[in-house]
Coordinates of C-alpha atoms and ligand atoms in Angstrom, one line a residue:
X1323 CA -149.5 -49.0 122.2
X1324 CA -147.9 -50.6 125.5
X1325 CA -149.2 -51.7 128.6
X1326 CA -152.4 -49.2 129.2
X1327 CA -152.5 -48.7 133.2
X1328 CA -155.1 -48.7 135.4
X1329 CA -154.3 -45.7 137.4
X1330 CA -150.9 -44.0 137.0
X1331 CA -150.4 -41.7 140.1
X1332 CA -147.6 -38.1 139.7
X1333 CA -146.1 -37.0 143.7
X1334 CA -144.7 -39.0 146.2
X1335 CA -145.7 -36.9 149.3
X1336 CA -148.4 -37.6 152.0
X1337 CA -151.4 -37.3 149.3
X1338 CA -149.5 -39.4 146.4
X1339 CA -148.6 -42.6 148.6
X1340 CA -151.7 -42.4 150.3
X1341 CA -153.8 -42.8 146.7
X1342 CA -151.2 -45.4 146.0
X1343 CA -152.0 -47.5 149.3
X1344 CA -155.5 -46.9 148.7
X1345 CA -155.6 -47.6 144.9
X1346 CA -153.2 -50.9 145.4
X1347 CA -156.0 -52.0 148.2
X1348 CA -158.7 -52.0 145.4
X1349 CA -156.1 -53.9 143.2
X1350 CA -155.8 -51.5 140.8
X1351 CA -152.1 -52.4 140.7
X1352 CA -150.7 -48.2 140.5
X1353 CA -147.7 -47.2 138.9
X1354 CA -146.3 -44.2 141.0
X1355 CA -143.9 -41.9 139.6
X1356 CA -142.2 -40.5 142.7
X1357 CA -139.9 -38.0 141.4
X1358 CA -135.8 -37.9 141.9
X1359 CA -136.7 -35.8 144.7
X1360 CA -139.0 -38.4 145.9
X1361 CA -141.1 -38.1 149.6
X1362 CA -141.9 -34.5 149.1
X1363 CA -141.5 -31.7 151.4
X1364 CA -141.9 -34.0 154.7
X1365 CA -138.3 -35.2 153.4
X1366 CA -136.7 -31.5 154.1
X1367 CA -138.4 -31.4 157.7
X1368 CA -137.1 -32.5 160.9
X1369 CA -139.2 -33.4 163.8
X1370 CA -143.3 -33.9 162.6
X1371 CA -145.1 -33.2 165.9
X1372 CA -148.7 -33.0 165.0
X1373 CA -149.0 -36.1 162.3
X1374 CA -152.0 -38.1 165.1
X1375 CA -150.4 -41.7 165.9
X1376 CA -147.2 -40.5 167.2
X1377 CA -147.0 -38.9 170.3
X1378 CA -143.2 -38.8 170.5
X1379 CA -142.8 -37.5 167.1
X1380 CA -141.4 -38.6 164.3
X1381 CA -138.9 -37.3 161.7
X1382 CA -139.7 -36.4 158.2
X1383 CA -137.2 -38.6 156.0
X1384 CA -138.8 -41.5 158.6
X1385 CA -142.3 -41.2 157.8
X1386 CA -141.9 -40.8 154.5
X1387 CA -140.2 -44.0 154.3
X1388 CA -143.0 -45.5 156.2
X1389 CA -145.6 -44.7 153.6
X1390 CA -143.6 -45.6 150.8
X1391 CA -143.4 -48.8 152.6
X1392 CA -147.0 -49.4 152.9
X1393 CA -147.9 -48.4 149.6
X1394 CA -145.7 -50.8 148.5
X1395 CA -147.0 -53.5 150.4
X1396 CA -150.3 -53.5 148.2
X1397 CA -148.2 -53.6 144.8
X1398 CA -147.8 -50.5 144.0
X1399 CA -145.0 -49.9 141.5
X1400 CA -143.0 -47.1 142.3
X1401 CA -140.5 -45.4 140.0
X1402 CA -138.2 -42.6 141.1
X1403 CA -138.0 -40.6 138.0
X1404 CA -139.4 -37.0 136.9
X1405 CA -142.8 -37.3 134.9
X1406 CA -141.8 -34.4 131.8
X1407 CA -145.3 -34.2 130.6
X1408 CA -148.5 -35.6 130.2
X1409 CA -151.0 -35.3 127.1
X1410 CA -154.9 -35.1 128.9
X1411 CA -156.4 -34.6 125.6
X1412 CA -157.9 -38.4 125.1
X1413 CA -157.9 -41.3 126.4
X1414 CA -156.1 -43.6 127.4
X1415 CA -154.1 -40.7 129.2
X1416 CA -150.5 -40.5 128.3
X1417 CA -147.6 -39.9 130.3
X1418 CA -144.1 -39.1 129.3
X1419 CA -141.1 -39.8 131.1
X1420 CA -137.7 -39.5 130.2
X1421 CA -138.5 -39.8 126.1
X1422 CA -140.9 -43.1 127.2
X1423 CA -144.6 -43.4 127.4
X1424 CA -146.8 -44.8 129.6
X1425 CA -150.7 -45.1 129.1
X1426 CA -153.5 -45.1 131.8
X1427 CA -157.2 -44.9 132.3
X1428 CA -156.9 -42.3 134.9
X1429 CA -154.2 -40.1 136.3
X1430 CA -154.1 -38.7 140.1
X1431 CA -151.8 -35.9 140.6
X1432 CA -150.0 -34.9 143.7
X1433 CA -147.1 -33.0 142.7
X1434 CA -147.3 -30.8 145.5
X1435 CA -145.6 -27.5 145.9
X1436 CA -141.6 -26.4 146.0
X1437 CA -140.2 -23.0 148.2
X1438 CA -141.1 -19.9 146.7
X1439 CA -137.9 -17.3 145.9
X1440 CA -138.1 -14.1 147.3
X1441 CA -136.7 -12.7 144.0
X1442 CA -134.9 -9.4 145.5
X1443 CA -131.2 -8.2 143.7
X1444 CA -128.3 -10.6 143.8
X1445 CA -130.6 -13.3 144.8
X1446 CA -129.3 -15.8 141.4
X1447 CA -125.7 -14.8 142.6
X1448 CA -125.9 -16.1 146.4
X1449 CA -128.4 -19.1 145.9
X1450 CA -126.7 -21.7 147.9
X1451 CA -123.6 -20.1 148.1
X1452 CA -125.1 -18.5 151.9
X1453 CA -129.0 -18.5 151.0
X1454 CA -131.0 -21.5 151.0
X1455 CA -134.7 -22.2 151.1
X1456 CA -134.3 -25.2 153.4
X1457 CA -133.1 -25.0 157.1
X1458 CA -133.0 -29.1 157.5
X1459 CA -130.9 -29.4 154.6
X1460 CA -128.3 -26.9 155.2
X1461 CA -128.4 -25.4 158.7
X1462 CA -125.5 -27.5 160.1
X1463 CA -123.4 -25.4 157.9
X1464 CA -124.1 -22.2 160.0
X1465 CA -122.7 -23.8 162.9
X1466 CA -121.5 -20.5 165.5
X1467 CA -122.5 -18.2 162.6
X1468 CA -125.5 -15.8 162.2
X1469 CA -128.1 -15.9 160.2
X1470 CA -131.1 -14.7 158.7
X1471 CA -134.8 -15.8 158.1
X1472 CA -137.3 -14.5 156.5
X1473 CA -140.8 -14.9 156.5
X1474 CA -143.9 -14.4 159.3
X1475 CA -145.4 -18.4 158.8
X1476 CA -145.1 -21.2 160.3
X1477 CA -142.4 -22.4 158.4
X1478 CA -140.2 -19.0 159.7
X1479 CA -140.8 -20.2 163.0
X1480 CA -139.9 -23.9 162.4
X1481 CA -137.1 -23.1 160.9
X1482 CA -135.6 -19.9 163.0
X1483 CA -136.5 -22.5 166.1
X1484 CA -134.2 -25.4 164.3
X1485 CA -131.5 -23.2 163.1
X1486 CA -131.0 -22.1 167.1
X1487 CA -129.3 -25.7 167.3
X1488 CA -126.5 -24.6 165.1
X1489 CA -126.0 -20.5 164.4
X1490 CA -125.2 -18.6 167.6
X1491 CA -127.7 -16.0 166.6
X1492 CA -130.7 -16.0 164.3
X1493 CA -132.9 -12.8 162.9
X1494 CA -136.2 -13.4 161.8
X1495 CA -137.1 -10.6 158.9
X1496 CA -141.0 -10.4 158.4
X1497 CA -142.1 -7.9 156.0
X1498 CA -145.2 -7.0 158.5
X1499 CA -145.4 -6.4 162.0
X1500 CA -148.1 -9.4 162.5
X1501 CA -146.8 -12.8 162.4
X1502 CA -149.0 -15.2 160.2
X1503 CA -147.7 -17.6 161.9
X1504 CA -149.7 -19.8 164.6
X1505 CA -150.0 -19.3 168.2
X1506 CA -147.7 -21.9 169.1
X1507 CA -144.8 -21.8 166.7
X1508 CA -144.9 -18.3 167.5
X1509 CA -144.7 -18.7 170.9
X1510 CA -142.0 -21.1 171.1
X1511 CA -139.8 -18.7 168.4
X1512 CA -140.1 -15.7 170.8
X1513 CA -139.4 -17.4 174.1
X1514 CA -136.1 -18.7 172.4
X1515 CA -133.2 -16.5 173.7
X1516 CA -131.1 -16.9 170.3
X1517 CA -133.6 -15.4 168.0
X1518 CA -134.3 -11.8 167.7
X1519 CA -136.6 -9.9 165.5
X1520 CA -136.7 -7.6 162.3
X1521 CA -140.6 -6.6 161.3
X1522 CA -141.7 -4.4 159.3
X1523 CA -138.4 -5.5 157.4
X1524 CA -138.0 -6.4 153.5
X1525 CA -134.7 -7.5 151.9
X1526 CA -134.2 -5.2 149.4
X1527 CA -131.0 -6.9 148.0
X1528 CA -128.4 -9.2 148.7
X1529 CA -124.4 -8.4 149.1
X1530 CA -121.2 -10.5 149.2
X1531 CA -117.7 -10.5 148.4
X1532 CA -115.8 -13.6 146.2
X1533 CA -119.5 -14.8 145.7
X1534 CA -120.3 -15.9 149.5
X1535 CA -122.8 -13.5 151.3
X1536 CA -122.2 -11.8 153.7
X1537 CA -125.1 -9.7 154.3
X1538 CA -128.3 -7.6 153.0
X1539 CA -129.9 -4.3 152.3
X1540 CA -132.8 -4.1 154.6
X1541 CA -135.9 -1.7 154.0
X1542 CA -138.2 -0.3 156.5
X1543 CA -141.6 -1.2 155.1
X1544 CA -142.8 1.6 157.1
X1545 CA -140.8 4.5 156.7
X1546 CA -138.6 2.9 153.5
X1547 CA -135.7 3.7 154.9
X1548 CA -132.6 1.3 154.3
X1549 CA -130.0 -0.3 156.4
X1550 CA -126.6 -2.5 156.3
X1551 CA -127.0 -6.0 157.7
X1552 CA -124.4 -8.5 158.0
X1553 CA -125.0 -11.7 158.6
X1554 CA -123.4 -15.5 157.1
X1555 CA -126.4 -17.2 155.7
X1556 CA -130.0 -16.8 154.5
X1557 CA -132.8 -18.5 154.9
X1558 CA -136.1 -17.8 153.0
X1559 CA -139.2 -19.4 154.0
X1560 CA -142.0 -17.6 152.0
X1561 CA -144.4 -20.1 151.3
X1562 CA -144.6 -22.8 148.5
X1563 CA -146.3 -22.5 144.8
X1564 CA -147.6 -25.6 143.1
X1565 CA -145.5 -28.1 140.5
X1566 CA -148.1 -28.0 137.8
X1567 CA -145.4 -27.2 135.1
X1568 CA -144.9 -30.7 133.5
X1569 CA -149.3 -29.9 132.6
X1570 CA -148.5 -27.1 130.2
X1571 CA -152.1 -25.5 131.1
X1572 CA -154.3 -28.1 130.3
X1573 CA -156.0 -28.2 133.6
X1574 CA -158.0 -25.5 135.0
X1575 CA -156.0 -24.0 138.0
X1576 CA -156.7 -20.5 139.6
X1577 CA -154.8 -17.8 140.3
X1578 CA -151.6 -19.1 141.5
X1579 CA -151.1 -21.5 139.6
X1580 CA -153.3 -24.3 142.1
X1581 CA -154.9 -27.4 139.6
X1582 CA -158.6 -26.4 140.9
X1583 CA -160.9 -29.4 141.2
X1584 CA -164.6 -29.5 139.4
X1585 CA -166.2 -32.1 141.6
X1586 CA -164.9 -34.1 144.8
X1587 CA -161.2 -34.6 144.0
X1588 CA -161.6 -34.7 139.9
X1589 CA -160.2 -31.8 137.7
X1590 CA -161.4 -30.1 134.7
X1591 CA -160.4 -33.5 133.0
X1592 CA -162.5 -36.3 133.4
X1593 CA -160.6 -39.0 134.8
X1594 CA -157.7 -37.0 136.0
X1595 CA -158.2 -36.1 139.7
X1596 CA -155.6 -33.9 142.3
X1597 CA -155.1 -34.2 145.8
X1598 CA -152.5 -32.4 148.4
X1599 CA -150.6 -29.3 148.2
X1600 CA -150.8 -28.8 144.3
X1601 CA -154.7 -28.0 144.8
X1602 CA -155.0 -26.7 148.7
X1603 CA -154.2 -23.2 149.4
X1604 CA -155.7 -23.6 152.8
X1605 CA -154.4 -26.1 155.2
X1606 CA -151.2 -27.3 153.6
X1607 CA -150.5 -30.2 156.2
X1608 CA -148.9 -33.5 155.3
X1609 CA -152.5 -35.3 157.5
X1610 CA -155.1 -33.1 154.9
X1611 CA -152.4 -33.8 151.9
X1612 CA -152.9 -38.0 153.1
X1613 CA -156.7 -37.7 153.6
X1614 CA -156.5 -36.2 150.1
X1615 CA -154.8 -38.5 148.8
X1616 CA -157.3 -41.0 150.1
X1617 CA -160.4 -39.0 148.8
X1618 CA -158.8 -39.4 145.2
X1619 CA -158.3 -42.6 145.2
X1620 CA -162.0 -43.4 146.5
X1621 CA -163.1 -40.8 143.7
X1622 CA -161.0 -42.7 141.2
X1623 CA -161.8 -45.9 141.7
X1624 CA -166.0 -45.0 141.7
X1625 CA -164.5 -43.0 138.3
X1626 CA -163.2 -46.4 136.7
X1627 CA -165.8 -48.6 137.6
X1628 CA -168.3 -46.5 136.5
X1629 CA -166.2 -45.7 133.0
Ligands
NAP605 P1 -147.4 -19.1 154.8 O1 -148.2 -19.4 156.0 O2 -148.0 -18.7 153.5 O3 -146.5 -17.8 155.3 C1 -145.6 -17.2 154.4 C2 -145.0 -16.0 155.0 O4 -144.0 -15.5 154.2 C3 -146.0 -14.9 155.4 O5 -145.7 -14.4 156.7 C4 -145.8 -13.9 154.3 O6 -145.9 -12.6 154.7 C5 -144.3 -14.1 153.9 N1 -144.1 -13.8 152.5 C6 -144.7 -14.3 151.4 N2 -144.2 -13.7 150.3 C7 -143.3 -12.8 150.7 C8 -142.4 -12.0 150.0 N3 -142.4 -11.9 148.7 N4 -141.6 -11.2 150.7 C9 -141.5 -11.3 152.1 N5 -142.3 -12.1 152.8 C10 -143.2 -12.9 152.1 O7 -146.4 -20.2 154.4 P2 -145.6 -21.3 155.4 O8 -145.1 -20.6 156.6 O9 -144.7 -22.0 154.5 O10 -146.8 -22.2 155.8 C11 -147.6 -22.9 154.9 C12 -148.6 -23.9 155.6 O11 -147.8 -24.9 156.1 C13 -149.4 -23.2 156.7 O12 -150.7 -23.8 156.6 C14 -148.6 -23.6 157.9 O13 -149.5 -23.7 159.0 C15 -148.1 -25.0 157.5 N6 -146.9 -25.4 158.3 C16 -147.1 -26.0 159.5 C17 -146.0 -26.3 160.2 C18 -146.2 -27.0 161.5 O14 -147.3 -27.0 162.1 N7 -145.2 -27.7 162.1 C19 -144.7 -26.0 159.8 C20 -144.6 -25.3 158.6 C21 -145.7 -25.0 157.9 P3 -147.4 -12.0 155.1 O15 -147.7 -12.6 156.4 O16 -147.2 -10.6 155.1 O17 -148.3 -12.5 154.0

């Protein structure tokens, strides 16, 4: 058997790079597998207003790059590849990536979640050829065109707010007539002159011609009556569902799909704890997915010393 780690940590968001800064503090010398897609969801976001310590803001891609940075600092070694599985069922824990193994004493997981699909007719067909699940990435695209969102969150909102920098005109489609959204975001949507609103709106499927969209069928969630809207991109912002697929079930997780923790930060496995978005259902913030991230590591580390 090669090298058998210390701690191997799975996520490169807020929560995996904090349990790395934490973990390389206490010299437990981590081995971070951040993904291709490395930084997590803060890397599709634009402006971070409400991360405490910077007044001004920040951008997403930035402090991203800032944590990575600092977890580094301590000696945590950080590769940017996909984990494909794990195998939980002894120790030392094993850890595949890319056909190679890696061993370790523990594992912290912070995989985090990816945009949910809305799933409606033709969706497959028009999936970034006019709908896309991330505004920051694609919105310049829209530039003086019209477009859709859909969803009654926060991350609606955000993104409707952003995409007024780019399309001349931008629908929000919520399925309800309340917004889940908070106060604020909802606020600042509705005051903005270029957005205007579809509630009580589903998409029942998605049209085009030569494979570019070019518009929906829209149903009245009240009376289900449909209509004709045309429009020149899509936007879904739904909500998020965990990455737990690379565990093939062999953590407890609830419901949805969520890794659910037994006690403090630890899974069903001893030794194998989870922190951020692939366990909270609740606040879904990048500052509770860092303090997380640090309450794992803490957990962890008591873990190994007293194992
Ligand atoms: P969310 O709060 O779960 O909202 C998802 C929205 O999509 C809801 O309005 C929901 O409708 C709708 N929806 C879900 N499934 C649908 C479907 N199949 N068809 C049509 N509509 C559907 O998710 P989120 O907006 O991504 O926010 C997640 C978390 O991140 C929240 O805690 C939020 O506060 C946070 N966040 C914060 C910020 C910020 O503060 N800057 C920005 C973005 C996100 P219903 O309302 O009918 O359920």
């Amino acid at each position: 058997m090669s090298q058998v780690h210390k701690v191997i940590i799975i996520g490169s968001g807020p929560a995996g790079y904090t349990a790395a800064l934490y973990t390389s503090r206490a010299l437990l010398k981590p081995l971070l597998f951040a993904g291709y897609a490395s930084g997590g969801q803060l890397m599709l976001t634009s402006d971070v207003e409400n991360y405490p310590g910077y007044p001004e803001g920040i951008m997403g891609p930035e402090i991203m790059s800032d944590f990575r940075k600092q977890a580094e600092k301590f000696g945590t070694e950080i590769v940017d590849k996909d984990v494909s599985s794990v195998d939980l069922s002894s120790r030392p824990f094993k850890v595949t990536v890319e056909g190679e193994d890696f061993f370790s004493e523990s594992i912290i997981i912070s995989t985090g979640a990816e945009a949910r699909w809305l799933g409606s007719e033709n969706e497959d067909q028009y999936k970034g050829r006019g709908i896309s699940t991330c505004a920051t990435c694609d919105g310049a695209f829209f530039k003086d065109k019209e477009v859709i969102v859909i969803g009654g969150g926060d991350s609606a909102m955000e993104e409707a707010t952003f995409l007024t920098r780019f399309a001349s005109k931008v629908t929000i489609i919520h399925r309800r007539e309340r917004l889940r959204a908070s106060q604020i975001m909802s606020l600042r949507a509705r005051e903005n002159p270029k957005i205007d609103w579809k509630l009580n709106t589903s998409i029942k499927s998605w049209t085009g011609s030569d494979n570019i969209l070019t518009g929906a069928v829209l149903t009245n969630t009240k009376d289900n009556t449909d209509s004709n809207l045309s429009f020149d991109g899509a936007f879904i912002a739904i909500g998020h569902q965990p990455i737990t697929g690379f565990l093939e079930n062999q953590l407890d997780v609830d419901n949805h799909g969520y890794i659910l923790n037994k006690i403090n930060t630890m899974t069903s496995v001893n030794g194998v704890f989870a922190c951020g978005d692939v366990v909270d259902t609740r606040y879904r913030q990048a500052i509770t997915a860092a303090g997380m991230g640090c309450m794992a590591a803490i957990d962890c580390e008591r873990w190994l010393e007293e194992n």
